[in-house]
Coordinates of C-alpha atoms and ligand atoms in Angstrom, one line a residue:
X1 CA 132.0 16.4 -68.3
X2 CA 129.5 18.7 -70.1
X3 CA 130.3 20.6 -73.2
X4 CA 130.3 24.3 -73.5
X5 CA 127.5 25.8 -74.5
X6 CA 125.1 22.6 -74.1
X7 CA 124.5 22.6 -70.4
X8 CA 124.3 26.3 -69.8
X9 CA 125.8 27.1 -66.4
X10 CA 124.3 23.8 -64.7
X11 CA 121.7 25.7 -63.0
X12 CA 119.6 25.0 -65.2
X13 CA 119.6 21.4 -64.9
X14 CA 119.4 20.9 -61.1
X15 CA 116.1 20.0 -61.1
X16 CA 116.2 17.3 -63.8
X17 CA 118.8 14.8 -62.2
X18 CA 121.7 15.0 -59.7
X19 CA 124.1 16.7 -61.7
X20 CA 126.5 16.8 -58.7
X21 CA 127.5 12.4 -60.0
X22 CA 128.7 14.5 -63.2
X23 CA 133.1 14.5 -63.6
X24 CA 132.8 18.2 -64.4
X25 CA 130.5 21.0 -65.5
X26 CA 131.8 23.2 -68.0
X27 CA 129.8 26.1 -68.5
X28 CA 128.9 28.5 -71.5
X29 CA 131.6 30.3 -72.9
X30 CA 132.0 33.6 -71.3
X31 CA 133.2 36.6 -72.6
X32 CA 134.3 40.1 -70.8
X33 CA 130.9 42.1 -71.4
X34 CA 127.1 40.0 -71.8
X35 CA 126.3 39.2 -75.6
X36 CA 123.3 38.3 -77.0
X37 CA 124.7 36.4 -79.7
X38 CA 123.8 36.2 -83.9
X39 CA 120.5 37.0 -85.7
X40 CA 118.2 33.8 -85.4
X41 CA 117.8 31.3 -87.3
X42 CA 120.8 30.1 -85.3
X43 CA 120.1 25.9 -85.5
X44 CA 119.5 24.0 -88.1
X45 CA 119.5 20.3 -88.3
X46 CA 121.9 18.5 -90.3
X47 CA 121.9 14.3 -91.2
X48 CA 122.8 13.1 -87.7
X49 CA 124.0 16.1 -86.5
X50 CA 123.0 19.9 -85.6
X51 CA 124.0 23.7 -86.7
X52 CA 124.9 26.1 -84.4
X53 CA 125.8 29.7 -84.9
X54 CA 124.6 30.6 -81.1
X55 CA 127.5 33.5 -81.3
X56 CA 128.8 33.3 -77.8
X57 CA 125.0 34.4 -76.4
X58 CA 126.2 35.0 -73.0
X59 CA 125.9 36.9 -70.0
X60 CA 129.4 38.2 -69.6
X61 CA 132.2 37.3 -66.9
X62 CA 130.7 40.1 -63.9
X63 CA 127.4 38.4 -63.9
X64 CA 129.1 34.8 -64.2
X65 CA 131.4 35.8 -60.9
X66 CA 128.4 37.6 -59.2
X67 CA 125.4 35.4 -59.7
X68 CA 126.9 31.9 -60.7
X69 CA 129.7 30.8 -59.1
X70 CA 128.3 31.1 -55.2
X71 CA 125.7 29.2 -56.4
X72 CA 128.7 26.5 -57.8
X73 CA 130.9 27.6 -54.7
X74 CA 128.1 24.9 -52.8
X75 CA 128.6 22.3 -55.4
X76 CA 130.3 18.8 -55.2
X77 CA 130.6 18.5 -58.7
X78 CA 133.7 21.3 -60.0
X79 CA 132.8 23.8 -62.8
X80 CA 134.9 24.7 -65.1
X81 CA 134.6 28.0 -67.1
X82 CA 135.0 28.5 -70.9
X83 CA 136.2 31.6 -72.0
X84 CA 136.1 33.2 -75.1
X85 CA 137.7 36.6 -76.3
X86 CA 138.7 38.5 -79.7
X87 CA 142.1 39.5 -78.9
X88 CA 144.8 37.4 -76.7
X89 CA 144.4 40.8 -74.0
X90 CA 140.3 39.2 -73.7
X91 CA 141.7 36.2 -72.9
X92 CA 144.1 37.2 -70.2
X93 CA 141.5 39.8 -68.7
X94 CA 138.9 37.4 -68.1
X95 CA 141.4 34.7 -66.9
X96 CA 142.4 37.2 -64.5
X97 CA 139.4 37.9 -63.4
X98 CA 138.7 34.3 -62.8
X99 CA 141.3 33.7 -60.8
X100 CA 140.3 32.9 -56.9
X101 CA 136.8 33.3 -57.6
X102 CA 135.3 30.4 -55.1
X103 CA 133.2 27.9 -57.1
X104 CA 135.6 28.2 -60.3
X105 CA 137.8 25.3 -60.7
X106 CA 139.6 25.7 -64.0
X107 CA 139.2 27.6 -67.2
X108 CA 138.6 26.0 -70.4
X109 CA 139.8 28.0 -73.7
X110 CA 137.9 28.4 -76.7
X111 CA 140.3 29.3 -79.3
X112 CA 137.9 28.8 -82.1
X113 CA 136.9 32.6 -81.5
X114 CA 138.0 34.7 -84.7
X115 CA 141.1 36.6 -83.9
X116 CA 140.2 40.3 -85.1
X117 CA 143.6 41.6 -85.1
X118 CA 144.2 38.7 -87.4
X119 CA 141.2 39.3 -90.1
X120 CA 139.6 37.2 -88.3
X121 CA 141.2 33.5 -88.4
X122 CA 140.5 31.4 -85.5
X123 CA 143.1 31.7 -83.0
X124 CA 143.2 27.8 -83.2
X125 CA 144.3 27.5 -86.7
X126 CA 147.8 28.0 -86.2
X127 CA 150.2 26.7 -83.8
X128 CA 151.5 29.9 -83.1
X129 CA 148.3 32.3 -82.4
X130 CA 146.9 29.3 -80.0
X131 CA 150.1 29.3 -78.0
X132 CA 150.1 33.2 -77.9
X133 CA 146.8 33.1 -76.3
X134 CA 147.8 29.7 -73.7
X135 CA 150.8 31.4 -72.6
X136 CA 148.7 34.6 -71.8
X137 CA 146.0 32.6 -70.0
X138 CA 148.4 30.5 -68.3
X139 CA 150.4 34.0 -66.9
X140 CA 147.0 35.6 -65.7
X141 CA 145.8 32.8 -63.5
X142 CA 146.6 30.1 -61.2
X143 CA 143.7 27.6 -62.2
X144 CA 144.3 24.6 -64.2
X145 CA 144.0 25.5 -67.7
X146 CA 142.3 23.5 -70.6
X147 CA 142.7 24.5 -74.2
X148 CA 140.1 23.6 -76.2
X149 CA 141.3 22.7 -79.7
X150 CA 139.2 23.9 -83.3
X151 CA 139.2 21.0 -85.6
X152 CA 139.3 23.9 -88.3
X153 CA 143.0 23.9 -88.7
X154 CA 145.7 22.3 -90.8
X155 CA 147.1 20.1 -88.6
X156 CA 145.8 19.4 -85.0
X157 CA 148.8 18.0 -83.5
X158 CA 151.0 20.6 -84.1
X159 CA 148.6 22.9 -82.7
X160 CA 148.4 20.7 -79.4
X161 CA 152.1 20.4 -79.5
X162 CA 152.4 24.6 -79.6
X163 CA 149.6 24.8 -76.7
X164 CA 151.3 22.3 -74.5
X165 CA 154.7 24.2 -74.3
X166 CA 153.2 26.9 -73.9
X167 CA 152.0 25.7 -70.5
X168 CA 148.5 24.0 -71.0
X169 CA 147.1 21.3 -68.1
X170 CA 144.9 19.7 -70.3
X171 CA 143.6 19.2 -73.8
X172 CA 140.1 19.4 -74.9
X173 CA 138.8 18.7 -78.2
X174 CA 136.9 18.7 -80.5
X175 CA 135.0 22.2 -81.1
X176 CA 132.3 22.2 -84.2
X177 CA 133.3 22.0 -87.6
X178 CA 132.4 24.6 -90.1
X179 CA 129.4 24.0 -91.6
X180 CA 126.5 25.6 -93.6
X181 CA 123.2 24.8 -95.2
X182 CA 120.7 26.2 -98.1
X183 CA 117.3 27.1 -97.7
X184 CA 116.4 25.8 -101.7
X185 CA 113.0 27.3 -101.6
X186 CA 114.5 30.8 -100.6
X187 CA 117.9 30.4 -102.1
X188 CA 119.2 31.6 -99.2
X189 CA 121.6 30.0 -96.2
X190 CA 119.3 28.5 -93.5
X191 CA 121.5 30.0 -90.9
X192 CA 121.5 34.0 -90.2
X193 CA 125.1 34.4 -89.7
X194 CA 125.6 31.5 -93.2
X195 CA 128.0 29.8 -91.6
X196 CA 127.8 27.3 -88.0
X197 CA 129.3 24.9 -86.1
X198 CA 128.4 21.0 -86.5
X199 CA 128.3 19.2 -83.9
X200 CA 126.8 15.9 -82.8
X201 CA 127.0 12.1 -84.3
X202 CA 128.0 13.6 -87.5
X203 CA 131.6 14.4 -86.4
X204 CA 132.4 11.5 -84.5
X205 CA 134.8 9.8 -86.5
X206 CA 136.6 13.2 -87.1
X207 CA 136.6 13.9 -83.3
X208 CA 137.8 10.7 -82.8
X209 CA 140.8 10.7 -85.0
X210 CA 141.8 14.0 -84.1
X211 CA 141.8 12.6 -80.2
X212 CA 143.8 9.5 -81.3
X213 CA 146.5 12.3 -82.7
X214 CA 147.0 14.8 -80.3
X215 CA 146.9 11.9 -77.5
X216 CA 149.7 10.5 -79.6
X217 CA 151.7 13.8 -79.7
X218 CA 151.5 15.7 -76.2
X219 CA 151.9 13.6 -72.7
X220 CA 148.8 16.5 -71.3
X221 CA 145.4 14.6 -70.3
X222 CA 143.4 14.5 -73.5
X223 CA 139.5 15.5 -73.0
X224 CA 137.7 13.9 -76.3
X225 CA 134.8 15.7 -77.4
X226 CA 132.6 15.2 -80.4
X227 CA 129.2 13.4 -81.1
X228 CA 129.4 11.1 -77.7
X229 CA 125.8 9.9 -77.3
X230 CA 126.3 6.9 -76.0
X231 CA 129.0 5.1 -73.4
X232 CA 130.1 2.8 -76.1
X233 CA 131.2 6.2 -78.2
X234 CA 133.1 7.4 -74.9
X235 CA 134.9 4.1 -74.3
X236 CA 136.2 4.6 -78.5
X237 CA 137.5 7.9 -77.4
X238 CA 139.4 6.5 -73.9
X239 CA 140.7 3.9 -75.9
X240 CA 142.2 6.5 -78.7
X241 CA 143.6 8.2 -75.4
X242 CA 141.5 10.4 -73.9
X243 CA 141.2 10.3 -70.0
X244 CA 137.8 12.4 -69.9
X245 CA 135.1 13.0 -72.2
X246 CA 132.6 15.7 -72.9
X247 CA 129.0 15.1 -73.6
X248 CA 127.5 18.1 -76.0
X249 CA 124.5 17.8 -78.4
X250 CA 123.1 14.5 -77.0
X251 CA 122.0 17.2 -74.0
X252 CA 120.0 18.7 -75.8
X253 CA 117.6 16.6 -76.7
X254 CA 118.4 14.5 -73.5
X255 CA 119.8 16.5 -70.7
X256 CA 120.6 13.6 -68.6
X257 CA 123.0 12.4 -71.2
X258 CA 125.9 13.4 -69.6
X259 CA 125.1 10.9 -66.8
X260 CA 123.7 7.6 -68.7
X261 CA 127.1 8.4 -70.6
X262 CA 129.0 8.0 -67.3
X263 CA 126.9 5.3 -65.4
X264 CA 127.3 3.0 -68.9
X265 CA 130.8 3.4 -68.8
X266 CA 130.9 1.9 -64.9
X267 CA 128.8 -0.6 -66.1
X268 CA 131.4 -1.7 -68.6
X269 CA 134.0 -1.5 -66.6
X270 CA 132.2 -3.9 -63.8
X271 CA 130.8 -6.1 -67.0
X272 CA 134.9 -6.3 -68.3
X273 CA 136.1 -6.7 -64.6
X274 CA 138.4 -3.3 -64.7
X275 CA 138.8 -1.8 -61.8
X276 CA 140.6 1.4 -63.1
X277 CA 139.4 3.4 -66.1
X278 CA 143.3 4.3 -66.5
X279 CA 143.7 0.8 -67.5
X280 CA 141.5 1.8 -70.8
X281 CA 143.2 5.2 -71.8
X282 CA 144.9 4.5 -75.1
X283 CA 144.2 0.4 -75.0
X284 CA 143.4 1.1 -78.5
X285 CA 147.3 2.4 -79.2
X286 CA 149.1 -0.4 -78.0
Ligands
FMN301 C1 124.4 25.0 -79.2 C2 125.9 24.8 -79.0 C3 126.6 25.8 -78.3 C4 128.0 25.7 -78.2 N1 128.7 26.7 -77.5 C5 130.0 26.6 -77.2 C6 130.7 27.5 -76.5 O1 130.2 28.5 -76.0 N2 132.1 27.4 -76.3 C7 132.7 26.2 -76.7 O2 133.9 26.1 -76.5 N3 132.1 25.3 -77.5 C8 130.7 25.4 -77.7 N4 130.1 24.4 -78.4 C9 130.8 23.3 -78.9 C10 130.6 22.1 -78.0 O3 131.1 22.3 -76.6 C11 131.4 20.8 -78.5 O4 132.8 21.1 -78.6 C12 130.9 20.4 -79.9 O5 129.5 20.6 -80.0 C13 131.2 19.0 -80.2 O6 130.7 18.1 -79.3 P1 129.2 17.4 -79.5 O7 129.2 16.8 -80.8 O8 129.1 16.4 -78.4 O9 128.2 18.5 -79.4 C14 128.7 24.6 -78.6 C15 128.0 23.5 -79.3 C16 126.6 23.7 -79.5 C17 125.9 22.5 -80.2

């Protein structure tokens, strides 16, 4: 799959290769009305890794229904959509509003949105505010729901635990880690909102313990996520447990990532003589 927020709504990427081979797209994160997200500068590169404080720039959920998913509605490949929201009533509106839309085949949710009935914590840092929000989502739609986990928060597994009861399909993580850097000549943060998200190569290792976890503690699909460039980093995260994988920031500097990610996995597979991927989820467990 795509990550949110890396492959804007797939349309974009048409031309360049046939997205339609990809497992999933999983679009920007969407949010009731359009944004246009925080005051540049909103990257800023970090040792083997990128800043992002995009700000959910979006063009809100009418838009999405209206001008994106017919085009998806024609599409092989399914497309999931990310929602984000800043009270659990955002979340169940636009999952409601999603609901039966053609072209829309599940909903991922970001819960790494700051809650601002809470002062602002992400709903993802405790078990209990990230079931709140699954348990809303799950009651407003009928699409498979995944929950896409923060790693910003005490203890992941408990989190996943609290979001699978409360009715999840699936488990995606992870989202960026907080993050911030200086400008020294200006003495001021590089970014314009001073804090952002890193993402890329960076987190790996983090993204990939925090997989191995959760896939230890709920019996959901797991959907790793977290500085996968290449097919050898996706195999590490099926074989902590995952049984998908998202492909995020290599995109950006190479949007056909996504798909030399997936055609290097079936190339290990043939090259190992494994006929079923399944027979690779959590090999590194036993
Ligand atoms: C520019 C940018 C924008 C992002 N926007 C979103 C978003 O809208 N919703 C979301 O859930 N995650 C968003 N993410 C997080 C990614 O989907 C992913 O979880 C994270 O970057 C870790 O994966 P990676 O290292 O492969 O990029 C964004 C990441 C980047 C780099």
């Amino acid at each position: 799959m795509t990550a949110s927020g890396t492959f804007g709504y797939g349309t974009e990427y048409s031309h360049m290769f046939d997205i339609q081979k990809l497992g999933a797209i999983v679009c920007k994160g969407t949010t009731l009305e359009p944004r246009d997200g925080n005051p540049q500068p909103r990257l800023a590169d970090a040792a083997c890794g990128l800043l992002n404080s995009i700000g959910l720039q979006n063009i809100g959920v009418d838009a999405l229904i209206r001008e994106k998913a017919p085009i998806w509605a024609g599409w092989r490949v399914p497309v999931i959509v990310n929602i984000a929201g800043e009270t659990i009533d955002d979340y169940a509106r636009l999952a409601s509003r999603l609901d039966g839309v053609a072209g829309i085949s599940g909903i991922e949710v970001n819960i790494s949105c700051p809650n601002i009935k809470a002062g602002g914590a992400e709903f993802g840092s405790t078990p209990k505010s990230a079931a709140e929000v699954t348990t809303a989502v799950k009651a407003a739609t009928s699409l498979p729901i995944l929950v896409k986990l923060t790693p910003n928060t005490a203890d992941i597994a408990e989190v996943a635990m609290a979001v699978a009861e409360a009715g999840a399909d699936a488990i995606s993580l992870i989202n960026s880690l907080k993050g911030m850097a200086i400008d020294i000549a200006q003495r001021r943060p590089l970014l314009g909102r001073i804090t952002g998200g890193l993402s890329g190569p960076a987190i790996k290792p983090v993204a990939l313990h925090m997989v191995y976890e959760v896939a230890g503690a709920v019996r959901l699909p797991v959907i790793g996520c977290g500085g996968i460039t290449a097919a050898s980093d996706a195999i590490e995260f099926i074989m902590a447990g995952a049984s998908a994988i998202q492909v995020g920031t290599a995109s950006l500097a190479n949007p056909r990532a996504p798909l030399d990610v997936l055609e290097g996995i079936e190339q290990f597979l043939k090259q190992e003589g494994i006929n079923n991927l399944a027979d690779l989820i959590g090999a590194a467990r036993r």
